[in-house]
Amino acid sequence: MCVTPGRELFRWLEFEGQRAFRADQIMGWIYRKWTLDPLEMQNLPECLRIRLSDSFSCGTVKMLDSQSAPDGTAKLLLGLHDGQTIESVIIPHGSRTTFCLSSQVGCPVGCRFCASGTGGLVRNLHAGEIVEQLLACCRHYGARPDNLVFMGVGEPLMNLDNLLVALEAICDKARFDFAQRRITISTSGWTAGIRRLAECRRQFNLAVSLHGSDDSVRKKLIPNCRRPLHEILDACDHYRSQTGRMVTFEYTLIDGVNSRPEQATELADIAKRSRAKVNLIPLNAVPSLPFGPPQRDVIKKFMSVLEARGVQVSIRIGKGSSVAAACGQLRSSAGTY
Ligand code: SF4
């Protein structure tokens, strides 16, 4: 089923001589029951079910594998129509659940510590594939999420056209009806995308992965598509001024690379200048890559330097490490790159 463009479905139904309320029924099946196969839409006449099935590609995103950790984190490996695969992660925390979605097959950025970066970019996800990925997570989990984060495989702001179409469907009251403020878009610092997203003036949360407090550390960790730090900070200022939203700086802590106290001081200065929050993420190590997280006391010290300088800081403890929950690991272990 073509799940994003509601207007096209209306036009198609009109062309087929169907009454307008059929669109609401179909949208109900897709967005509230997460059912994409028209043949299963039991309150539609059989002839309409068959016509829909013949006219639209239905349910092109298929569950291939899933792994669950004792903490409740579930990682899904999803297959696409062309044989490519993507990953999504379902992360329960307390009474709330976050779905972490992918935006591309592979990733052009190639962060040195990330399994997804090793194979480069294969292709962008279409808008319908992004939405179907969300619906596949709902089906697997049996409920809607409380939060959505685009922090899975890919650089979302390099697939912004498709992402925006998908987000329109996800936030549309007549479709998935999800609040903009519960959606976080993560970027490695692709400034053209940050500026374009700012111009949309939506209320999405923007998370910018700095991973380094200066350009030389970022150069070591982020080989491709990297923009200078000053340009990223200017783009973040623009995002805040256009949307009124506070930006979050994501910072993956890596032993011996970016976890020294003086680097924490530099990061604090950057965050204060940008009026940004900081989210520290001790690296969820990928076995085949030569990076690991710092010791616990190093992490605590790093955090305390930020706090002492008045920065709002949180720490994201790696969940689901027993299910290869570091970005790209399930896809990697499935031999898809
Ligand atoms: S960390 Fe994110 S941006 Fe970097 S390579 Fe992995 S998926 Fe791409």
Short mmCIF file of C-alpha atoms and ligand atoms in Angstrom, two decimals:
data_model
loop_
_atom_site.label_atom_id
_atom_site.label_comp_id
_atom_site.label_asym_id
_atom_site.label_seq_id
_atom_site.Cartn_x
_atom_site.Cartn_y
_atom_site.Cartn_z
CA MET A 1 0.00 0.00 0.00
CA CYS A 2 1.23 3.46 -0.86
CA VAL A 3 1.13 4.76 2.68
CA THR A 4 2.28 8.36 2.57
CA PRO A 5 0.32 10.31 -0.01
CA GLY A 6 -3.22 10.59 1.35
CA ARG A 7 -4.30 12.91 -1.47
CA GLU A 8 -3.33 10.36 -4.12
CA LEU A 9 -5.50 7.77 -2.46
CA PHE A 10 -8.45 10.18 -2.43
CA ARG A 11 -7.96 10.85 -6.15
CA TRP A 12 -7.64 7.16 -6.93
CA LEU A 13 -10.83 6.32 -5.02
CA GLU A 14 -12.69 9.10 -6.82
CA PHE A 15 -11.45 7.80 -10.16
CA GLU A 16 -12.64 4.31 -9.19
CA GLY A 17 -16.10 5.69 -8.36
CA GLN A 18 -15.72 4.93 -4.63
CA ARG A 19 -17.31 6.97 -1.84
CA ALA A 20 -15.04 9.35 0.13
CA PHE A 21 -15.45 7.52 3.45
CA ARG A 22 -13.54 4.56 2.01
CA ALA A 23 -10.36 6.65 2.32
CA ASP A 24 -10.92 7.02 6.07
CA GLN A 25 -11.48 3.27 6.38
CA ILE A 26 -8.26 2.53 4.50
CA MET A 27 -6.28 5.09 6.52
CA GLY A 28 -7.68 3.50 9.68
CA TRP A 29 -6.38 0.10 8.67
CA ILE A 30 -2.96 1.45 7.78
CA TYR A 31 -2.29 3.95 10.53
CA ARG A 32 -4.33 2.62 13.46
CA LYS A 33 -4.22 -1.15 12.86
CA TRP A 34 -0.86 -1.12 11.02
CA THR A 35 -2.30 -3.39 8.32
CA LEU A 36 -0.95 -2.79 4.85
CA ASP A 37 -2.43 -5.68 2.91
CA PRO A 38 -5.73 -4.53 1.33
CA LEU A 39 -6.94 -8.14 1.25
CA GLU A 40 -7.05 -8.02 5.07
CA MET A 41 -9.16 -4.82 5.22
CA GLN A 42 -12.34 -6.60 6.11
CA ASN A 43 -14.78 -3.71 6.12
CA LEU A 44 -14.04 -2.93 2.44
CA PRO A 45 -16.00 -4.63 -0.34
CA GLU A 46 -14.08 -7.54 -1.84
CA CYS A 47 -13.87 -5.91 -5.28
CA LEU A 48 -12.24 -2.81 -3.76
CA ARG A 49 -9.77 -4.93 -1.78
CA ILE A 50 -8.73 -6.67 -4.99
CA ARG A 51 -8.47 -3.39 -6.95
CA LEU A 52 -6.32 -1.86 -4.19
CA SER A 53 -4.13 -4.94 -4.09
CA ASP A 54 -3.67 -4.84 -7.88
CA SER A 55 -3.04 -1.08 -8.01
CA PHE A 56 -0.63 -0.43 -5.15
CA SER A 57 2.53 -2.09 -3.93
CA CYS A 58 1.53 -3.33 -0.52
CA GLY A 59 3.69 -3.96 2.49
CA THR A 60 7.08 -3.76 0.80
CA VAL A 61 8.94 -3.69 4.13
CA LYS A 62 9.16 -7.19 5.61
CA MET A 63 10.43 -8.38 8.98
CA LEU A 64 13.44 -10.66 8.43
CA ASP A 65 14.76 -11.05 11.94
CA SER A 66 14.42 -9.67 15.43
CA GLN A 67 16.46 -9.95 18.59
CA SER A 68 15.41 -8.95 22.08
CA ALA A 69 17.62 -8.08 25.05
CA PRO A 70 16.75 -8.76 28.70
CA ASP A 71 16.20 -5.00 29.21
CA GLY A 72 13.37 -5.13 26.64
CA THR A 73 15.24 -3.51 23.77
CA ALA A 74 14.36 -5.15 20.47
CA LYS A 75 16.28 -4.82 17.27
CA LEU A 76 14.50 -5.51 13.98
CA LEU A 77 16.09 -6.40 10.67
CA LEU A 78 13.71 -5.35 7.89
CA GLY A 79 13.91 -6.37 4.24
CA LEU A 80 13.07 -3.99 1.38
CA HIS A 81 11.62 -4.73 -2.06
CA ASP A 82 15.03 -4.74 -3.76
CA GLY A 83 16.69 -7.13 -1.32
CA GLN A 84 18.33 -4.39 0.76
CA THR A 85 17.93 -4.32 4.53
CA ILE A 86 17.55 -1.74 7.26
CA GLU A 87 17.48 -1.81 11.05
CA SER A 88 15.07 -0.34 13.57
CA VAL A 89 15.31 -0.47 17.35
CA ILE A 90 12.50 -0.49 19.90
CA ILE A 91 13.69 0.92 23.22
CA PRO A 92 11.41 0.74 26.27
CA HIS A 93 12.39 2.99 29.17
CA GLY A 94 10.08 3.06 32.17
CA SER A 95 6.53 3.56 30.99
CA ARG A 96 7.62 5.07 27.68
CA THR A 97 8.93 3.57 24.47
CA THR A 98 11.12 5.05 21.77
CA PHE A 99 11.40 3.73 18.24
CA CYS A 100 14.74 4.42 16.57
CA LEU A 101 14.33 4.46 12.78
CA SER A 102 16.71 4.39 9.82
CA SER A 103 16.63 6.92 7.00
CA GLN A 104 18.98 5.35 4.44
CA VAL A 105 20.33 1.98 3.40
CA GLY A 106 23.93 2.27 4.61
CA CYS A 107 25.37 5.67 5.40
CA PRO A 108 27.56 8.10 3.44
CA VAL A 109 29.14 9.65 6.55
CA GLY A 110 31.23 6.62 7.51
CA CYS A 111 31.93 7.41 11.18
CA ARG A 112 34.98 5.35 12.11
CA PHE A 113 33.30 3.77 15.17
CA CYS A 114 30.05 2.80 13.46
CA ALA A 115 29.19 -0.50 11.72
CA SER A 116 26.76 1.29 9.40
CA GLY A 117 29.46 3.51 7.99
CA THR A 118 31.72 0.71 6.80
CA GLY A 119 29.72 -0.15 3.68
CA GLY A 120 28.97 3.44 2.58
CA LEU A 121 25.63 4.62 1.23
CA VAL A 122 23.57 2.18 -0.84
CA ARG A 123 20.47 4.31 -1.35
CA ASN A 124 17.95 6.60 0.28
CA LEU A 125 14.78 5.16 1.77
CA HIS A 126 11.62 6.27 0.02
CA ALA A 127 9.05 8.12 2.11
CA GLY A 128 6.75 5.08 2.04
CA GLU A 129 9.56 2.84 3.28
CA ILE A 130 10.23 5.17 6.21
CA VAL A 131 6.55 5.08 7.20
CA GLU A 132 6.30 1.30 6.66
CA GLN A 133 9.32 0.88 8.93
CA LEU A 134 7.42 2.72 11.67
CA LEU A 135 4.33 0.58 11.11
CA ALA A 136 6.45 -2.60 11.21
CA CYS A 137 7.78 -1.52 14.62
CA CYS A 138 4.21 -0.87 15.84
CA ARG A 139 3.15 -4.35 14.66
CA HIS A 140 6.12 -6.00 16.35
CA TYR A 141 5.71 -4.07 19.60
CA GLY A 142 1.91 -4.12 19.59
CA ALA A 143 1.65 -0.41 20.41
CA ARG A 144 2.52 3.04 19.17
CA PRO A 145 5.74 4.63 20.43
CA ASP A 146 5.90 7.62 22.78
CA ASN A 147 8.92 9.02 20.96
CA LEU A 148 10.45 8.62 17.54
CA VAL A 149 14.12 9.22 16.84
CA PHE A 150 15.79 9.18 13.45
CA MET A 151 19.10 7.94 14.84
CA GLY A 152 19.25 4.58 13.09
CA VAL A 153 21.25 3.90 9.96
CA GLY A 154 21.83 6.84 7.65
CA GLU A 155 22.15 10.61 7.71
CA PRO A 156 18.50 11.78 7.77
CA LEU A 157 19.28 15.29 6.56
CA MET A 158 20.81 13.86 3.37
CA ASN A 159 17.47 12.26 2.61
CA LEU A 160 15.42 15.24 3.62
CA ASP A 161 12.93 15.30 0.73
CA ASN A 162 11.73 11.78 1.51
CA LEU A 163 11.96 12.29 5.26
CA LEU A 164 9.75 15.38 5.12
CA VAL A 165 7.08 13.54 3.11
CA ALA A 166 7.18 10.68 5.62
CA LEU A 167 6.98 13.09 8.56
CA GLU A 168 3.97 14.77 6.99
CA ALA A 169 2.16 11.41 7.06
CA ILE A 170 3.43 10.59 10.54
CA CYS A 171 2.26 13.91 12.02
CA ASP A 172 -0.96 14.31 9.98
CA LYS A 173 -4.01 14.12 12.26
CA ALA A 174 -5.87 12.02 9.68
CA ARG A 175 -3.01 9.57 9.41
CA PHE A 176 -0.53 8.58 12.18
CA ASP A 177 -1.24 11.74 14.21
CA PHE A 178 2.08 11.94 16.05
CA ALA A 179 3.29 15.12 17.82
CA GLN A 180 6.21 16.93 16.18
CA ARG A 181 7.79 17.59 19.57
CA ARG A 182 8.08 13.85 20.17
CA ILE A 183 10.22 13.39 17.05
CA THR A 184 14.00 13.83 17.10
CA ILE A 185 16.04 14.13 13.94
CA SER A 186 19.71 13.38 14.39
CA THR A 187 22.43 14.64 12.09
CA SER A 188 26.18 14.33 11.92
CA GLY A 189 26.20 18.08 11.29
CA TRP A 190 25.01 18.37 7.68
CA THR A 191 24.53 22.11 7.71
CA ALA A 192 22.60 22.47 4.44
CA GLY A 193 20.02 20.06 5.86
CA ILE A 194 19.88 21.80 9.24
CA ARG A 195 19.17 25.11 7.52
CA ARG A 196 16.53 23.61 5.26
CA LEU A 197 14.84 21.90 8.18
CA ALA A 198 14.89 25.20 10.08
CA GLU A 199 13.03 26.88 7.21
CA CYS A 200 10.25 24.29 7.54
CA ARG A 201 9.58 25.80 11.01
CA ARG A 202 8.37 22.55 12.48
CA GLN A 203 8.78 21.64 16.15
CA PHE A 204 11.03 18.62 15.65
CA ASN A 205 13.90 18.14 18.10
CA LEU A 206 17.28 18.49 16.43
CA ALA A 207 20.18 16.37 17.74
CA VAL A 208 23.61 17.16 16.30
CA SER A 209 26.32 14.56 16.71
CA LEU A 210 29.51 16.45 17.48
CA HIS A 211 31.64 13.58 18.84
CA GLY A 212 34.54 16.03 19.11
CA SER A 213 35.06 19.44 20.67
CA ASP A 214 37.27 20.62 17.81
CA ASP A 215 37.66 20.03 14.09
CA SER A 216 40.77 17.85 14.44
CA VAL A 217 39.00 15.23 16.60
CA ARG A 218 35.95 15.33 14.34
CA LYS A 219 38.23 14.77 11.36
CA LYS A 220 39.55 11.57 12.97
CA LEU A 221 36.06 10.23 13.64
CA ILE A 222 33.96 11.52 10.74
CA PRO A 223 35.74 10.99 7.43
CA ASN A 224 33.03 12.08 4.95
CA CYS A 225 30.47 14.85 4.52
CA ARG A 226 31.99 16.68 7.49
CA ARG A 227 31.38 20.39 7.94
CA PRO A 228 33.52 22.74 10.05
CA LEU A 229 32.40 23.16 13.65
CA HIS A 230 31.81 26.94 13.33
CA GLU A 231 29.50 26.32 10.35
CA ILE A 232 27.55 23.70 12.35
CA LEU A 233 27.16 26.04 15.31
CA ASP A 234 25.87 28.82 13.02
CA ALA A 235 23.36 26.40 11.48
CA CYS A 236 22.22 25.36 14.98
CA ASP A 237 21.73 29.02 15.91
CA HIS A 238 19.58 29.38 12.82
CA TYR A 239 17.53 26.29 13.74
CA ARG A 240 16.92 27.65 17.23
CA SER A 241 15.96 31.09 15.97
CA GLN A 242 13.53 29.71 13.38
CA THR A 243 11.87 27.07 15.56
CA GLY A 244 12.44 28.21 19.14
CA ARG A 245 13.70 24.70 19.89
CA MET A 246 16.78 24.00 21.99
CA VAL A 247 19.32 21.87 20.10
CA THR A 248 20.95 18.80 21.66
CA PHE A 249 24.60 17.97 21.04
CA GLU A 250 25.20 14.22 20.97
CA TYR A 251 28.70 13.21 21.99
CA THR A 252 29.86 9.61 21.72
CA LEU A 253 32.53 9.09 24.36
CA ILE A 254 35.45 7.05 23.02
CA ASP A 255 38.37 5.95 25.12
CA GLY A 256 41.60 7.79 24.33
CA VAL A 257 40.01 9.92 21.59
CA ASN A 258 37.59 12.50 22.98
CA SER A 259 37.13 11.84 26.69
CA ARG A 260 39.77 14.03 28.38
CA PRO A 261 38.65 16.67 30.93
CA GLU A 262 39.99 19.52 28.78
CA GLN A 263 37.84 18.24 25.92
CA ALA A 264 34.87 18.34 28.29
CA THR A 265 35.71 21.98 29.03
CA GLU A 266 35.79 22.80 25.31
CA LEU A 267 32.49 21.00 24.79
CA ALA A 268 30.95 22.93 27.70
CA ASP A 269 32.03 26.22 26.13
CA ILE A 270 30.49 25.21 22.80
CA ALA A 271 27.24 24.09 24.43
CA LYS A 272 26.93 27.26 26.48
CA ARG A 273 27.59 29.44 23.45
CA SER A 274 24.87 27.56 21.55
CA ARG A 275 22.49 27.29 24.53
CA ALA A 276 22.39 23.55 23.79
CA LYS A 277 21.91 20.47 25.92
CA VAL A 278 24.54 17.73 25.80
CA ASN A 279 23.79 14.02 25.62
CA LEU A 280 26.80 11.83 26.36
CA ILE A 281 26.81 8.35 24.84
CA PRO A 282 29.52 5.94 26.00
CA LEU A 283 30.43 4.04 22.83
CA ASN A 284 28.56 0.81 22.24
CA ALA A 285 31.60 -0.95 20.81
CA VAL A 286 31.53 -2.79 17.49
CA PRO A 287 33.75 -5.89 17.83
CA SER A 288 35.43 -5.43 14.45
CA LEU A 289 36.37 -1.77 15.06
CA PRO A 290 39.28 -0.54 17.21
CA PHE A 291 37.33 1.74 19.56
CA GLY A 292 35.86 1.27 23.01
CA PRO A 293 34.10 3.29 25.70
CA PRO A 294 36.09 5.02 28.46
CA GLN A 295 36.18 3.63 31.99
CA ARG A 296 33.30 4.56 34.29
CA ASP A 297 35.33 7.08 36.33
CA VAL A 298 36.48 8.86 33.14
CA ILE A 299 32.86 9.19 32.02
CA LYS A 300 31.83 10.53 35.44
CA LYS A 301 34.64 13.07 35.39
CA PHE A 302 33.74 14.21 31.87
CA MET A 303 30.12 14.67 32.90
CA SER A 304 31.03 16.54 36.08
CA VAL A 305 33.12 19.07 34.11
CA LEU A 306 30.10 19.86 31.96
CA GLU A 307 27.78 20.11 34.96
CA ALA A 308 30.20 22.35 36.85
CA ARG A 309 30.07 24.76 33.93
CA GLY A 310 26.28 24.88 34.06
CA VAL A 311 25.57 22.75 31.00
CA GLN A 312 22.40 20.66 30.95
CA VAL A 313 23.82 17.19 30.42
CA SER A 314 22.41 13.68 30.29
CA ILE A 315 23.98 10.33 29.66
CA ARG A 316 22.55 7.62 27.45
CA ILE A 317 23.46 4.22 28.79
CA GLY A 318 23.81 1.69 25.95
CA LYS A 319 20.70 -0.46 25.95
CA GLY A 320 20.40 -3.79 24.26
CA SER A 321 24.10 -4.46 23.93
CA SER A 322 23.34 -8.20 23.95
CA VAL A 323 21.39 -7.78 20.71
CA ALA A 324 24.10 -6.00 18.73
CA ALA A 325 22.29 -2.74 19.31
CA ALA A 326 25.12 -0.50 18.21
CA CYS A 327 24.15 1.15 14.96
CA GLY A 328 24.36 -1.21 11.99
CA GLN A 329 25.47 -4.32 13.85
CA LEU A 330 22.46 -6.53 13.18
CA ARG A 331 22.56 -5.67 9.50
CA SER A 332 26.29 -6.33 9.51
CA SER A 333 25.98 -9.69 11.26
CA ALA A 334 23.25 -10.68 8.80
CA GLY A 335 25.94 -10.37 6.11
CA THR A 336 24.21 -7.64 4.18
CA TYR A 337 27.48 -5.74 3.87
S1 SF4 B 1 27.02 7.05 13.36
FE1 SF4 B 1 25.25 7.69 12.13
S2 SF4 B 1 26.13 9.22 10.70
FE2 SF4 B 1 27.85 8.06 11.52
S3 SF4 B 1 28.16 6.38 10.02
FE3 SF4 B 1 26.82 5.61 11.65
S4 SF4 B 1 24.75 5.92 10.83
FE4 SF4 B 1 26.14 7.24 9.66
#
